[in-house]
């Protein structure tokens, strides 16, 4: 039962992290105390790793640049990719870090105030790491959707309907 309840709670919180224990208890028909205990367990086990608000920063500031950086690396020693991942993820500019399969090894998301700031970080910090063979950088132009949420406002179709 715990796994099934945990999955239901996680799916609801992934959609709306502002749901309270009370809201969840009503939605899942489970006592509020049980919801509280399950969420505490999920946080303690680091299954719930944090709560974030998804913000369209383009509406707040035009000084926000995002880059996706592909890294090809040569892992060293018995730690494989872990030691290198630990080094990369500790940079404050790194927003996300994924170990990938395919043509490159890591995908890194970096945020900065300008293309120049990000370029200096990549050339000065990421590319200078001994295990990094090459980098390929992609700058985002427009964000349409993130984490399942569309950033485009629904537009009313103001055309007149013409019928024969």
JSON list of N, CA and C in Angstrom, two decimals, residues 12 51 55 72 79 85 90 115 131 135 148-149:
[
{"chain": "A", "resi": 12, "resn": "UNK", "atom": "N", "xyz": [0.73, 13.97, -7.67]},
{"chain": "A", "resi": 12, "resn": "UNK", "atom": "CA", "xyz": [-0.04, 15.19, -7.38]},
{"chain": "A", "resi": 12, "resn": "UNK", "atom": "C", "xyz": [0.90, 16.35, -7.03]},
{"chain": "A", "resi": 51, "resn": "UNK", "atom": "N", "xyz": [11.15, 21.58, -3.22]},
{"chain": "A", "resi": 51, "resn": "UNK", "atom": "CA", "xyz": [9.93, 22.14, -3.80]},
{"chain": "A", "resi": 51, "resn": "UNK", "atom": "C", "xyz": [10.33, 23.40, -4.56]},
{"chain": "A", "resi": 55, "resn": "UNK", "atom": "N", "xyz": [9.01, 29.43, -12.98]},
{"chain": "A", "resi": 55, "resn": "UNK", "atom": "CA", "xyz": [8.85, 30.85, -13.31]},
{"chain": "A", "resi": 55, "resn": "UNK", "atom": "C", "xyz": [9.27, 31.10, -14.75]},
{"chain": "A", "resi": 72, "resn": "UNK", "atom": "N", "xyz": [31.95, 15.80, -23.81]},
{"chain": "A", "resi": 72, "resn": "UNK", "atom": "CA", "xyz": [32.56, 14.49, -24.03]},
{"chain": "A", "resi": 72, "resn": "UNK", "atom": "C", "xyz": [33.74, 14.42, -23.09]},
{"chain": "A", "resi": 79, "resn": "UNK", "atom": "N", "xyz": [36.28, 5.43, -10.15]},
{"chain": "A", "resi": 79, "resn": "UNK", "atom": "CA", "xyz": [35.06, 6.17, -9.87]},
{"chain": "A", "resi": 79, "resn": "UNK", "atom": "C", "xyz": [34.22, 6.41, -11.12]},
{"chain": "A", "resi": 85, "resn": "UNK", "atom": "N", "xyz": [31.30, 14.06, -12.19]},
{"chain": "A", "resi": 85, "resn": "UNK", "atom": "CA", "xyz": [29.98, 14.64, -11.96]},
{"chain": "A", "resi": 85, "resn": "UNK", "atom": "C", "xyz": [29.97, 15.47, -10.67]},
{"chain": "A", "resi": 90, "resn": "UNK", "atom": "N", "xyz": [29.10, 21.00, -8.63]},
{"chain": "A", "resi": 90, "resn": "UNK", "atom": "CA", "xyz": [29.35, 21.97, -7.57]},
{"chain": "A", "resi": 90, "resn": "UNK", "atom": "C", "xyz": [29.54, 23.40, -8.05]},
{"chain": "A", "resi": 115, "resn": "UNK", "atom": "N", "xyz": [25.47, 35.83, -22.87]},
{"chain": "A", "resi": 115, "resn": "UNK", "atom": "CA", "xyz": [26.17, 34.79, -23.62]},
{"chain": "A", "resi": 115, "resn": "UNK", "atom": "C", "xyz": [27.65, 34.83, -23.27]},
{"chain": "A", "resi": 131, "resn": "UNK", "atom": "N", "xyz": [39.61, 15.95, -17.66]},
{"chain": "A", "resi": 131, "resn": "UNK", "atom": "CA", "xyz": [38.90, 14.83, -18.29]},
{"chain": "A", "resi": 131, "resn": "UNK", "atom": "C", "xyz": [38.01, 15.25, -19.46]},
{"chain": "A", "resi": 135, "resn": "UNK", "atom": "N", "xyz": [33.52, 20.25, -25.81]},
{"chain": "A", "resi": 135, "resn": "UNK", "atom": "CA", "xyz": [32.22, 20.81, -25.42]},
{"chain": "A", "resi": 135, "resn": "UNK", "atom": "C", "xyz": [31.50, 21.28, -26.68]},
{"chain": "A", "resi": 148, "resn": "UNK", "atom": "N", "xyz": [6.64, 20.07, -18.30]},
{"chain": "A", "resi": 148, "resn": "UNK", "atom": "CA", "xyz": [5.24, 19.81, -18.61]},
{"chain": "A", "resi": 148, "resn": "UNK", "atom": "C", "xyz": [4.34, 21.03, -18.63]},
{"chain": "A", "resi": 149, "resn": "UNK", "atom": "N", "xyz": [4.90, 22.21, -18.39]},
{"chain": "A", "resi": 149, "resn": "UNK", "atom": "CA", "xyz": [4.11, 23.43, -18.33]},
{"chain": "A", "resi": 149, "resn": "UNK", "atom": "C", "xyz": [4.41, 24.28, -19.56]}
]
